[in-house]
Short mmCIF file of C-alpha atoms and ligand atoms in Angstrom, two decimals:
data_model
loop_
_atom_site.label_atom_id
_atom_site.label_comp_id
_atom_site.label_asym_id
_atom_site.label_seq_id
_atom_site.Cartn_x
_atom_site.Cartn_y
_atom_site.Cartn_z
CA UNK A 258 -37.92 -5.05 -11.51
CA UNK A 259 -41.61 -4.71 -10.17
CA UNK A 260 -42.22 -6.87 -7.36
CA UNK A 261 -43.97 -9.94 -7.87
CA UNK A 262 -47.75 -9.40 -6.89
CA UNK A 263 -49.47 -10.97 -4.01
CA UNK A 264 -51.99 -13.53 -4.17
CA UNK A 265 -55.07 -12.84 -1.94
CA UNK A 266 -56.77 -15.06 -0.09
CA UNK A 267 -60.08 -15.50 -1.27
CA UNK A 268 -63.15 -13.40 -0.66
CA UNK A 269 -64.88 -14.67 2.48
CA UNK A 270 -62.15 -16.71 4.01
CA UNK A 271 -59.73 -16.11 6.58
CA UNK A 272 -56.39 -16.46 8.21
CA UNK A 273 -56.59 -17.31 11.82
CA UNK A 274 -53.38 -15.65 13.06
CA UNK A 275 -51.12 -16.26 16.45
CA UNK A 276 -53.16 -14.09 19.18
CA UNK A 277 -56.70 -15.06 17.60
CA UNK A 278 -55.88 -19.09 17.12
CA UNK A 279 -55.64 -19.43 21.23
CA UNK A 280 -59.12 -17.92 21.74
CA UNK A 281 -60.36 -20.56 18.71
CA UNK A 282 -58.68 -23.11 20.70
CA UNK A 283 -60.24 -22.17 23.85
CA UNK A 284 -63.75 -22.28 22.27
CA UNK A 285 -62.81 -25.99 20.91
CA UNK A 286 -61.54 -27.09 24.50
CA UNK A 287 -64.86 -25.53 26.03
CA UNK A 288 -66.51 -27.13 22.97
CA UNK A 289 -65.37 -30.45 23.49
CA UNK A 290 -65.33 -30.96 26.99
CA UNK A 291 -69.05 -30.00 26.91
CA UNK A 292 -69.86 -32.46 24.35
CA UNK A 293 -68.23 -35.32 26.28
CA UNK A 294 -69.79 -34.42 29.52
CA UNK A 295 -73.10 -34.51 27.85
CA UNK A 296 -71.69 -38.39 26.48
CA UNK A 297 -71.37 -37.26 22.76
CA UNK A 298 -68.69 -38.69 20.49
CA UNK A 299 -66.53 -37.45 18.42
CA UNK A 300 -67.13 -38.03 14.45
CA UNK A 301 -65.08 -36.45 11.35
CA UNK A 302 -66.72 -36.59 7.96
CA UNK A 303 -65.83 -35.84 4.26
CA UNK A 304 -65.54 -31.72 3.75
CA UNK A 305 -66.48 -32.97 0.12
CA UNK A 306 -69.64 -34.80 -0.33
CA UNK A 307 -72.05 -35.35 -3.47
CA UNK A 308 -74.32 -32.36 -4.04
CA UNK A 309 -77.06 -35.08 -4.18
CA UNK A 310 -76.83 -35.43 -0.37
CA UNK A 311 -77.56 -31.40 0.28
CA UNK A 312 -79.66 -31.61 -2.60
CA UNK A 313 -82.08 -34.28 -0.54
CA UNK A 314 -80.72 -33.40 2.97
CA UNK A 315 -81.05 -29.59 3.08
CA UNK A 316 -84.02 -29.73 0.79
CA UNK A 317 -84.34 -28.36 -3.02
CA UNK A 318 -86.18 -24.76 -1.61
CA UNK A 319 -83.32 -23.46 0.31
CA UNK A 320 -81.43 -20.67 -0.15
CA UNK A 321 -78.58 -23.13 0.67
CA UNK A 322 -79.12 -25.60 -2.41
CA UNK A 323 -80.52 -22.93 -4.70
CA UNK A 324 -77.94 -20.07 -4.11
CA UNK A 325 -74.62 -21.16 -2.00
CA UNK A 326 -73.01 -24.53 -2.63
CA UNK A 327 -69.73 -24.61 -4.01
CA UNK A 328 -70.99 -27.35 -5.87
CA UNK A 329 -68.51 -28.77 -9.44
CA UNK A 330 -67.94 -31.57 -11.60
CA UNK A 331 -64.87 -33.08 -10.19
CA UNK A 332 -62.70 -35.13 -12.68
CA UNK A 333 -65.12 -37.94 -12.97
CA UNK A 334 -67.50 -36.56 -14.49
CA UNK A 335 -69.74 -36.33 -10.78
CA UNK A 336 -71.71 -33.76 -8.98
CA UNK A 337 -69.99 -32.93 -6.02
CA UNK A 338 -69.85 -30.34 -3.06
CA UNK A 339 -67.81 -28.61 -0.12
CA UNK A 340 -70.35 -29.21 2.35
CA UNK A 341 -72.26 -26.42 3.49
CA UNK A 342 -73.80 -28.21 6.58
CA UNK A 343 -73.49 -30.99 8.49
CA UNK A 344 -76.44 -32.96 9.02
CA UNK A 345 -76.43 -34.87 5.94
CA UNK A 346 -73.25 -35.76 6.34
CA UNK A 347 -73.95 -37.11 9.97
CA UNK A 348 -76.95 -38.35 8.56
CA UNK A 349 -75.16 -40.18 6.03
CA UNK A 350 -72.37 -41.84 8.31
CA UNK A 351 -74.85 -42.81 10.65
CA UNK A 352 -76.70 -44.77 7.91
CA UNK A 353 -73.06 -46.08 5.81
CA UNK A 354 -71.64 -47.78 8.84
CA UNK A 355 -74.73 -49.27 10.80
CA UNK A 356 -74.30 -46.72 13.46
CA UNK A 357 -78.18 -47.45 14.49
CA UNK A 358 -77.23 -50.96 15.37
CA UNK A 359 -73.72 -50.18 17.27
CA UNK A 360 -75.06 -46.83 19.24
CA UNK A 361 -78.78 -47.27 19.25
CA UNK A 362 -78.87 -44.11 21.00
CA UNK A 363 -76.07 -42.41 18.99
CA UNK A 364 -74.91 -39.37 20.73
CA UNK A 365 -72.25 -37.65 17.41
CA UNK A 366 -70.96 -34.23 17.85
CA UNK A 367 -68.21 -32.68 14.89
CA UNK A 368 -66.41 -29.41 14.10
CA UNK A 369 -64.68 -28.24 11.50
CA UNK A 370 -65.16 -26.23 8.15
CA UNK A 371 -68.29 -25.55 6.14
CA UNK A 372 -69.06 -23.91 3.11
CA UNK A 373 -72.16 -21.30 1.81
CA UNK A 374 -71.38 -18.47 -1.08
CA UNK A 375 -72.99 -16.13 0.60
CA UNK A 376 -72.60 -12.25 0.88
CA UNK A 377 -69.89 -11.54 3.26
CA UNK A 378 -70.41 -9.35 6.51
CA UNK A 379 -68.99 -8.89 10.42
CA UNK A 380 -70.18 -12.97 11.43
CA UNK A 381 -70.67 -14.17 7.54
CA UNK A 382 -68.32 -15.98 5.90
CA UNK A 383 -67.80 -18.03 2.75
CA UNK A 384 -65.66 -20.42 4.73
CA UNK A 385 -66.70 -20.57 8.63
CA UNK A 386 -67.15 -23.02 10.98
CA UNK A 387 -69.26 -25.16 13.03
CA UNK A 388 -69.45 -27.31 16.05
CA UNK A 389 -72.30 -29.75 15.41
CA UNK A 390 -74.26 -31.87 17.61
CA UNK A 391 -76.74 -34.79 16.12
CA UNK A 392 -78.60 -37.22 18.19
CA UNK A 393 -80.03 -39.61 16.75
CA UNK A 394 -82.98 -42.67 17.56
CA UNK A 395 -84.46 -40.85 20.94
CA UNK A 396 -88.04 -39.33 20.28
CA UNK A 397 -88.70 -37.79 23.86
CA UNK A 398 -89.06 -34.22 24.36
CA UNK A 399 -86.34 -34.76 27.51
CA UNK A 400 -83.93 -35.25 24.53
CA UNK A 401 -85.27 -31.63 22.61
CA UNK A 402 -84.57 -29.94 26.62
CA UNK A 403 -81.60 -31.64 26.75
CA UNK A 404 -79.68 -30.72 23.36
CA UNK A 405 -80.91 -27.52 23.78
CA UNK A 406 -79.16 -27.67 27.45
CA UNK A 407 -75.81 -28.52 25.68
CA UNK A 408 -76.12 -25.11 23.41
CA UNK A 409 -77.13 -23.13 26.11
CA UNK A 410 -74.28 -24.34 28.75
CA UNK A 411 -71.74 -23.95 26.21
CA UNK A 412 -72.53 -20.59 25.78
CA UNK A 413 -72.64 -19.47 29.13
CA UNK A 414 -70.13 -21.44 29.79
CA UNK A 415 -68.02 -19.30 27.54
CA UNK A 416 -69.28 -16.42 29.44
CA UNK A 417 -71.08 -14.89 26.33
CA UNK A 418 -73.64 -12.82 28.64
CA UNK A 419 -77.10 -11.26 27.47
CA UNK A 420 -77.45 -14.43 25.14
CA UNK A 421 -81.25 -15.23 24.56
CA UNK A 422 -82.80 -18.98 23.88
CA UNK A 423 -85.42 -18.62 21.30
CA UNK A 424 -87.60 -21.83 20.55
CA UNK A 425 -90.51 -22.89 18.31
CA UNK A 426 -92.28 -25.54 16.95
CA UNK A 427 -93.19 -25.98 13.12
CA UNK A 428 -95.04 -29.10 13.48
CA UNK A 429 -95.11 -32.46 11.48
CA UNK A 430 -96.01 -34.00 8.16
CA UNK A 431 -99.54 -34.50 10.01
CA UNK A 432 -100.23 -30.83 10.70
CA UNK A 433 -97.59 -28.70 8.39
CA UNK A 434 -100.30 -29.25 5.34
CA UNK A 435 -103.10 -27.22 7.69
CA UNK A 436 -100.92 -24.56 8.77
CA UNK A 437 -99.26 -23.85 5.09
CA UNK A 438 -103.01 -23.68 3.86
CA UNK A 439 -103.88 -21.49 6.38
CA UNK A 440 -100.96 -19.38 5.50
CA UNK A 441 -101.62 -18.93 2.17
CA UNK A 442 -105.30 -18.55 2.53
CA UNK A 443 -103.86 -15.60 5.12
CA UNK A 444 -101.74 -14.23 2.47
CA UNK A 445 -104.72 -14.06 -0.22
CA UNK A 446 -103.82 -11.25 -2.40
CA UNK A 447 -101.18 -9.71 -0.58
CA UNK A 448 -98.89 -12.79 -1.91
CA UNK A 449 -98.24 -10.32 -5.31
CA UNK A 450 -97.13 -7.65 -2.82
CA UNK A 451 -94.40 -9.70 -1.49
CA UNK A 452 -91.00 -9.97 -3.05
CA UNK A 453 -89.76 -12.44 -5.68
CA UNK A 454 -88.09 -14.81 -2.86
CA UNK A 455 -91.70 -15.08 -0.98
CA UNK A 456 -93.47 -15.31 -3.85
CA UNK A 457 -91.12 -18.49 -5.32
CA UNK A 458 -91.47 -19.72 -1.65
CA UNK A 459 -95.05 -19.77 -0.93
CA UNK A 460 -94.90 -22.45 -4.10
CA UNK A 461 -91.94 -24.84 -2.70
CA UNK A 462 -92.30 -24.35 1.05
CA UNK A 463 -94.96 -21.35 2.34
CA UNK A 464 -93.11 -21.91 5.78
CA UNK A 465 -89.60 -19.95 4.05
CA UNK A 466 -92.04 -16.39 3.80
CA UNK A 467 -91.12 -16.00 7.85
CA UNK A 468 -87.13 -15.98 6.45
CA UNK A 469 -88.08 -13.24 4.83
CA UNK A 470 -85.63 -9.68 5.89
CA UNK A 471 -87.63 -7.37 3.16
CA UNK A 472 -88.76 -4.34 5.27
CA UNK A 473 -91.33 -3.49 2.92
CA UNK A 474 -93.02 -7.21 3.53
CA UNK A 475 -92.75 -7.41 7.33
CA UNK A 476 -96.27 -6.02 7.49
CA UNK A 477 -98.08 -8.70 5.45
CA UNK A 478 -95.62 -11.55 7.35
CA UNK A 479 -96.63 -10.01 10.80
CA UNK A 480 -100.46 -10.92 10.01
CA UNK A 481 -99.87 -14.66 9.45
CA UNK A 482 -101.07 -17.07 10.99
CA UNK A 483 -98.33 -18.78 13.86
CA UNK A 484 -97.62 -22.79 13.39
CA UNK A 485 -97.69 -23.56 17.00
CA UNK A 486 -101.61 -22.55 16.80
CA UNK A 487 -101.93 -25.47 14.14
CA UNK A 488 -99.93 -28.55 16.23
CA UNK A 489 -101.15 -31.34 16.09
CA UNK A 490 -102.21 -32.93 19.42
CA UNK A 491 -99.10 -34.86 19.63
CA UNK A 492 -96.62 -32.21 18.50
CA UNK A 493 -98.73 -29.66 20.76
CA UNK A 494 -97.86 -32.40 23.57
CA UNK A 495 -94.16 -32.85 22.35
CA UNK A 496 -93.44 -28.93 22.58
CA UNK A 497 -95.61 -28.71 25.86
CA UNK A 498 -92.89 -31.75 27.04
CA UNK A 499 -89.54 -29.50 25.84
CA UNK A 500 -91.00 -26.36 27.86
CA UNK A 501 -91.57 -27.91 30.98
CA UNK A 502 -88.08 -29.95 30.89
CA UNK A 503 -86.64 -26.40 29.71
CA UNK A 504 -88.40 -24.54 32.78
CA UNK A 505 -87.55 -27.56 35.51
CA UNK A 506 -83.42 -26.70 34.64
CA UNK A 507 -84.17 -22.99 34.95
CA UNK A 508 -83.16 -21.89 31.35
CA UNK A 509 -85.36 -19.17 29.86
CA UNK A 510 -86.70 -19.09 26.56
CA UNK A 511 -88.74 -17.29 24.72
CA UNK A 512 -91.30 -18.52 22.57
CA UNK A 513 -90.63 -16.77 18.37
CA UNK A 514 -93.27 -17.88 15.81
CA UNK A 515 -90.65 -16.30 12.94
CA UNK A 516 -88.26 -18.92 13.92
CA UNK A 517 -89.07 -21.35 11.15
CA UNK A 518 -85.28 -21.85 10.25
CA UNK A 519 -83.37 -21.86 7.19
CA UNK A 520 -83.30 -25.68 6.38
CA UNK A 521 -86.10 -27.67 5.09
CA UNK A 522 -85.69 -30.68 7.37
CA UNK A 523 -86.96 -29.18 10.62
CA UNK A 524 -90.02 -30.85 12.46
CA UNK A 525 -91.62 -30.18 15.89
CA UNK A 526 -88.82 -28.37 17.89
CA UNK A 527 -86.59 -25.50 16.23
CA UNK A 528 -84.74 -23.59 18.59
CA UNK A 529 -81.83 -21.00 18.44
CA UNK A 530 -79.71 -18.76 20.63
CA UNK A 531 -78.67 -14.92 20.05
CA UNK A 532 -75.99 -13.18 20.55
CA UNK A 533 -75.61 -9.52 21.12
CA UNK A 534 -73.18 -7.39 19.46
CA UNK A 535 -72.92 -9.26 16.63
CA UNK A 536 -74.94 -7.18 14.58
CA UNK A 537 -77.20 -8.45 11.76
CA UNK A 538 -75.57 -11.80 12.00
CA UNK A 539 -76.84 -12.69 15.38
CA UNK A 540 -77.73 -16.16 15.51
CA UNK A 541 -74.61 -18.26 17.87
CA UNK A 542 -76.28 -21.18 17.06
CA UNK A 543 -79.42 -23.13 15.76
CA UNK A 544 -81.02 -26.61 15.44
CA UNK A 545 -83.96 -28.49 15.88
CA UNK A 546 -85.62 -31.88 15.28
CA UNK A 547 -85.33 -33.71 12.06
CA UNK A 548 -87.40 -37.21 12.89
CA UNK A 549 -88.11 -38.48 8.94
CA UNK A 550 -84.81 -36.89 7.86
CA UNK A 551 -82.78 -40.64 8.21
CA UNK A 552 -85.68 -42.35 6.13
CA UNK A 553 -85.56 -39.97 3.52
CA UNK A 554 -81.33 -40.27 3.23
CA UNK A 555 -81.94 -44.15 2.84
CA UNK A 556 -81.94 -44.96 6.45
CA UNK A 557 -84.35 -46.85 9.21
CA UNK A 558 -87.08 -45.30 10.46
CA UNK A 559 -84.75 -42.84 13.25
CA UNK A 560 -85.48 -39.57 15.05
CA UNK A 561 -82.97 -37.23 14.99
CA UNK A 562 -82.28 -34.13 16.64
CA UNK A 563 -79.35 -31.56 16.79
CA UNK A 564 -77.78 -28.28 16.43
CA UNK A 565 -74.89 -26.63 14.87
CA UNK A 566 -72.54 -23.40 16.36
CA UNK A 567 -70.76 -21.06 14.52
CA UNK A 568 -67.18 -21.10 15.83
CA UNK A 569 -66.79 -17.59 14.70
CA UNK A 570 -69.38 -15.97 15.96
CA UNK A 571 -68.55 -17.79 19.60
CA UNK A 572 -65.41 -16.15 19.24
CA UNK A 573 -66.43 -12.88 18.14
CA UNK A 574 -69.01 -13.27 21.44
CA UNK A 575 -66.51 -13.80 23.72
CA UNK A 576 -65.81 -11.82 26.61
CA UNK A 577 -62.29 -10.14 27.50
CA UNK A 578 -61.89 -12.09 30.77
CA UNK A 579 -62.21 -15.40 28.65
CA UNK A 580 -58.75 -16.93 29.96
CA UNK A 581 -57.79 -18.10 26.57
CA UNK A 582 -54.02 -17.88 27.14
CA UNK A 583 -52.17 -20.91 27.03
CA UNK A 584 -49.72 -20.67 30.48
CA UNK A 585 -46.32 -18.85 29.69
CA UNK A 586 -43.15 -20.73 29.26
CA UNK A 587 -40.07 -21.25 31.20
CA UNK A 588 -37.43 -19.17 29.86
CA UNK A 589 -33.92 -20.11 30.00
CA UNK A 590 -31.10 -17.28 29.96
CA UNK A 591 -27.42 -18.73 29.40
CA UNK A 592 -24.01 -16.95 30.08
CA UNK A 593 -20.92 -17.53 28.01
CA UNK A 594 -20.61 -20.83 25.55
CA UNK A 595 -20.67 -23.43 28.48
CA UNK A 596 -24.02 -21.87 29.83
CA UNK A 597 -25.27 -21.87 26.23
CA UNK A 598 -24.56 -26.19 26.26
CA UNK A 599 -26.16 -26.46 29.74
CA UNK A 600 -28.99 -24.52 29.04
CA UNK A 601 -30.08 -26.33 25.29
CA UNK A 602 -29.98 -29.85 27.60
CA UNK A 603 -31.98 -28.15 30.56
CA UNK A 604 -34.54 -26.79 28.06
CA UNK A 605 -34.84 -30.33 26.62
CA UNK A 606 -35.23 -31.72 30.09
CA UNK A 607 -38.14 -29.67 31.05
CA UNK A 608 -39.59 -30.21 27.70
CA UNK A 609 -39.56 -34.38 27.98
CA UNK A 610 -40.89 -33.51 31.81
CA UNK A 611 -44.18 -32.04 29.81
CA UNK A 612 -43.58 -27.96 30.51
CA UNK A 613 -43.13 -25.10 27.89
CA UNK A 614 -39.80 -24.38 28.00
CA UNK A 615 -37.67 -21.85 25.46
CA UNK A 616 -34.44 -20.69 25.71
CA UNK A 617 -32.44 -18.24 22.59
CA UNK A 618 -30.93 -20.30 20.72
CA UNK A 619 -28.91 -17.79 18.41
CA UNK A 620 -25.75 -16.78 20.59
CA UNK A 621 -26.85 -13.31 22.17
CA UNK A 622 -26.29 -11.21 25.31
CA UNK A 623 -27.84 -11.38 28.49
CA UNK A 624 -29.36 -8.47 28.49
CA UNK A 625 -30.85 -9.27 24.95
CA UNK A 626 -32.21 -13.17 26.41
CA UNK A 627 -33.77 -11.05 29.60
CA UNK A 628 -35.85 -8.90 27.07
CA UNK A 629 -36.84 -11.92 24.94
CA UNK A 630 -38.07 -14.02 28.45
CA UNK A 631 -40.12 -10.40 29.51
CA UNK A 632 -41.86 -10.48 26.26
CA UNK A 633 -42.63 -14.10 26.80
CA UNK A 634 -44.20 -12.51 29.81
CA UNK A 635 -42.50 -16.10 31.70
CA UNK A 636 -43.77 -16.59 35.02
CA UNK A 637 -40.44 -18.09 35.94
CA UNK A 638 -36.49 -18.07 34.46
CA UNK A 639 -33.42 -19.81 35.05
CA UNK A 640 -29.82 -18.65 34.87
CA UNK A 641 -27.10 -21.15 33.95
CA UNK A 642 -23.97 -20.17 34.29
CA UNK A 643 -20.38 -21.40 34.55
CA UNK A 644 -19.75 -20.47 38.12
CA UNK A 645 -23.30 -22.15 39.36
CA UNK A 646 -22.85 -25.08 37.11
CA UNK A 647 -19.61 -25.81 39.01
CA UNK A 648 -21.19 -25.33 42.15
CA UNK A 649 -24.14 -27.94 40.22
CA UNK A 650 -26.43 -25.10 40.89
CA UNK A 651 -28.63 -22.99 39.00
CA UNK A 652 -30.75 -19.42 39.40
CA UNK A 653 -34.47 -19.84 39.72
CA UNK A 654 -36.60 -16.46 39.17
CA UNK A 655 -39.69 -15.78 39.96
CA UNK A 656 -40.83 -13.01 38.05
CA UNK A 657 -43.73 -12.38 39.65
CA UNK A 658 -42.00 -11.54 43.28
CA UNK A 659 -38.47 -10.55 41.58
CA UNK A 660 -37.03 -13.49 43.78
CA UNK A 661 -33.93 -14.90 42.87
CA UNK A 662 -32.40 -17.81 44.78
CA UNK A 663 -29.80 -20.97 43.63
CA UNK A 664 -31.24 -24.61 43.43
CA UNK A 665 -29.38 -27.59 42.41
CA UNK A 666 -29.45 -28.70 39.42
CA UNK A 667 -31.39 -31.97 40.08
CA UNK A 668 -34.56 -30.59 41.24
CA UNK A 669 -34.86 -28.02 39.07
CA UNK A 670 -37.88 -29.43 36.78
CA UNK A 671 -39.73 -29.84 40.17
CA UNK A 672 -39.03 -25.89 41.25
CA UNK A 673 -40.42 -25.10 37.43
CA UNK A 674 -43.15 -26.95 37.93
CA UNK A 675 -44.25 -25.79 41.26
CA UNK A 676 -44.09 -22.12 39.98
CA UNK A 677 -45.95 -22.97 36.40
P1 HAM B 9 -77.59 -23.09 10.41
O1 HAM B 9 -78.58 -22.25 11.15
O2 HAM B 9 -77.58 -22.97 8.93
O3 HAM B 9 -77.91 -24.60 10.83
O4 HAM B 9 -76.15 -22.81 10.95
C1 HAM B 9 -75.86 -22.96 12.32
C2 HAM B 9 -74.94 -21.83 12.79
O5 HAM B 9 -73.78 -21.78 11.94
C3 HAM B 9 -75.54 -20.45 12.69
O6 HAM B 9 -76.34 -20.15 13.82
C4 HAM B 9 -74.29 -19.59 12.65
O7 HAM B 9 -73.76 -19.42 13.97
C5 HAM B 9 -73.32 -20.44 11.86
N1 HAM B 9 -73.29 -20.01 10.45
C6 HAM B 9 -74.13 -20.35 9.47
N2 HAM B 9 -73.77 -19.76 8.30
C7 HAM B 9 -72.67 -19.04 8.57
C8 HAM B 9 -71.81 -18.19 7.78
N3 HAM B 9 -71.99 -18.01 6.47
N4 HAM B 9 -70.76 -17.59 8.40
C9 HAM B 9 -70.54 -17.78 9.73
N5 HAM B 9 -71.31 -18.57 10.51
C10 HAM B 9 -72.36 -19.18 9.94
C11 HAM B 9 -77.20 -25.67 10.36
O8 HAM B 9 -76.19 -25.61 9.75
C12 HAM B 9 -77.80 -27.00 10.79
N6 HAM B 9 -77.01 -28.07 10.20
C13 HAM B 9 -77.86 -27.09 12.31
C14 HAM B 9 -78.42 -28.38 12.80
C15 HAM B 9 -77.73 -29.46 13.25
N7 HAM B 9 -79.70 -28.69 12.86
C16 HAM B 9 -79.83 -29.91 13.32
N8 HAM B 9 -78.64 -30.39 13.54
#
């Protein structure tokens, strides 16, 4: 009989497999800790929101509404969405429960899934991941230097070296309007040489032409005029403000007029960091402000401010030194069938005490349980035996120094623990 075939997972999506999951876990401790010493919060929102809210949120002239929501009509008849960001969603919670009231300064970090159909490559995938960071109600540029502080001390707090800060501002409601028409009147006739993408975006958002990855258009983008040469005086202030907080805590940046960003919510401040060696995909991370974005989604009249990491790309980044290994357990080795009952309550005794702790628990050889502690690479095992456990004794091992010495039976959780 043919065996029965195997279903694949699909296209885009990925396992996360023993040996991987630790350095994903590392990234989330590093993650988190960050956050919280920064005094963000922890918030978990709906994977599954309305397509309205990206619709709205993102903004109608991404590539993200137009091309890459997994977006369906769900049983009822309504419009829904795996999320492929999320701001809205933040944006959204922070409006539904009154956050603006209870956190006036609301400080909201998240991580988990997100989803974009887009074409899969080395750090691109249809499922991935995100840490994301919104702060929301604070206007000052201290607040741009100081999200952007968060991003860049998480990364080199990873130890991802040769990491770059690039930052840019796109400028307001106010002075947007002058730069687009200064951008198209730039573009002039060369706007029928560019491709299909540019020319649909120079009609819903001129800004999106600087997305643009067509070689045979980088020469018409790379006479354009540059936003931060149309600022308003306050945004030229504001960005002036996020430099000089940026330079006074010694990160370098460096100043990208391409870096107009993907989403159509950005105002003033849009920042992101690079990675190397991750190819075309290079971007670790990316934000900027979003002041107007909580009015639009129903809200008050709130700033907001933020920026999301991809969790695979982080872990892709990191180095080989990262010490991502979760400490080794205690291994327990057990001779004859009264060794074997000793060692399953000793095991359970170290395990209530709080260490890692393993023992084999199908009835096998010495020999055999010594080759199952090595590959556990154990820093430390323990013989019980019959002849010890008369004597209320039992072998400690360092295997490290090879040592091998009897300790009764009472203070053996503290000997584990001293060695662990
Ligand atoms: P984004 O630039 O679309 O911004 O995504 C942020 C990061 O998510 C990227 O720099 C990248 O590391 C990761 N990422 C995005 N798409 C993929 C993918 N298909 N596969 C793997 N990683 C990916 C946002 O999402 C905004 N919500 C950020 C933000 C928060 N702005 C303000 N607040």
């Amino acid at each position: 009989m043919a065996a029965t075939p195997m279903i694949a997972a699909i296209r885009g999506t990925h396992d996360i497999l023993p040996g991987d999951v630790e350095k994903w876990q590392y990234v989330e401790r590093v993650a988190r800790e960050s956050c919280e010493r920064y005094g963000y919060v922890e918030i978990r929102t709906p994977i599954i929101e309305r397509e309205e809210l990206f619709a709205k949120g993102t903004g109608e002239s991404t590539d993200i509404v137009q091309k890459e929501m997994y977006a369906f009509t769900d049983k009822g008849g309504e419009r829904v969405t795996l999320r492929p960001e999320a701001t809205p969603s933040m944006v959204r919670a922070y409006i539904a429960h009154n956050l603006e009231h209870a956190m006036p300064a609301a400080k909201l970090y998240a991580m988990g899934p997100m989803f974009r159909y887009e074409r899969p490559q080395k750090g691109r995938y249809r499922q991935f991941h995100q840490l994301d960071v919104e702060v929301f109600g604070m206007e000052n540029p201290a607040v741009d230097a100081e999200v952007i502080d968060l991003a860049w001390t998480l990364v080199t707090q990873l130890g991802i070296a040769q990491a770059e800060l690039v930052i840019n501002s796109v400028g307001c409601p106010a002075c947007r309007p002058v730069f687009q028409a200064a951008l198209l009147a730039a573009l002039g006739d060369n706007l029928g040489r560019l491709c299909g993408d540019c020319q649909r975006r120079s009609a819903t958002n001129p800004l999106r032409i600087y997305d643009c990855k067509v070689p045979a258009d980088q020469p018409i983008i790379d006479g354009l005029p540059h936003s931060v040469d149309y600022l308003c005086e306050p945004c030229a202030t504001h960005f002036v403000g996020v430099k000089t907080h940026l330079d006074a805590i010694g990160i370098a940046w460096r100043q990208s007029h391409r870096l107009v960003r993907g989403l159509d919510y950005y105002v003033r401040t849009t920042f992101e960091v690079l990675g190397q060696a991750l190819g075309a995909q290079n971007a670790l991370l990316g934000g900027g402000r979003y002041d107007g974005l909580v009015k639009q989604l129903g809200g008050g009249d709130r700033a907001g401010i933020g920026f999301a990491a991809g969790l695979e790309r982080l872990v892709l980044a990191l180095p080989e030194s990262a010490p991502v290994a979760p400490p080794a357990p205690a291994f327990v080795v057990a001779i004859g069938d009264e060794g074997r009952a000793a060692a399953w309550l000793l095991v359970r005794e170290l395990r209530q005490a709080g260490l890692a702790a393993q023992m084999e628990l199908e009835a096998k050889g010495v020999r055999a349980q010594m080759k199952r502690a090595d590959r556990l690479a154990t820093r430390v095992t323990l013989i019980v035996g019959g002849d010890e456990l008369a004597r209320g004794e039992v072998t400690l091992r360092d295997m490290a120094t090879g040592e091998q010495r009897a300790i009764a039976r009472e203070s053996v959780v503290t000997a584990v623990r001293d060695l662990l």
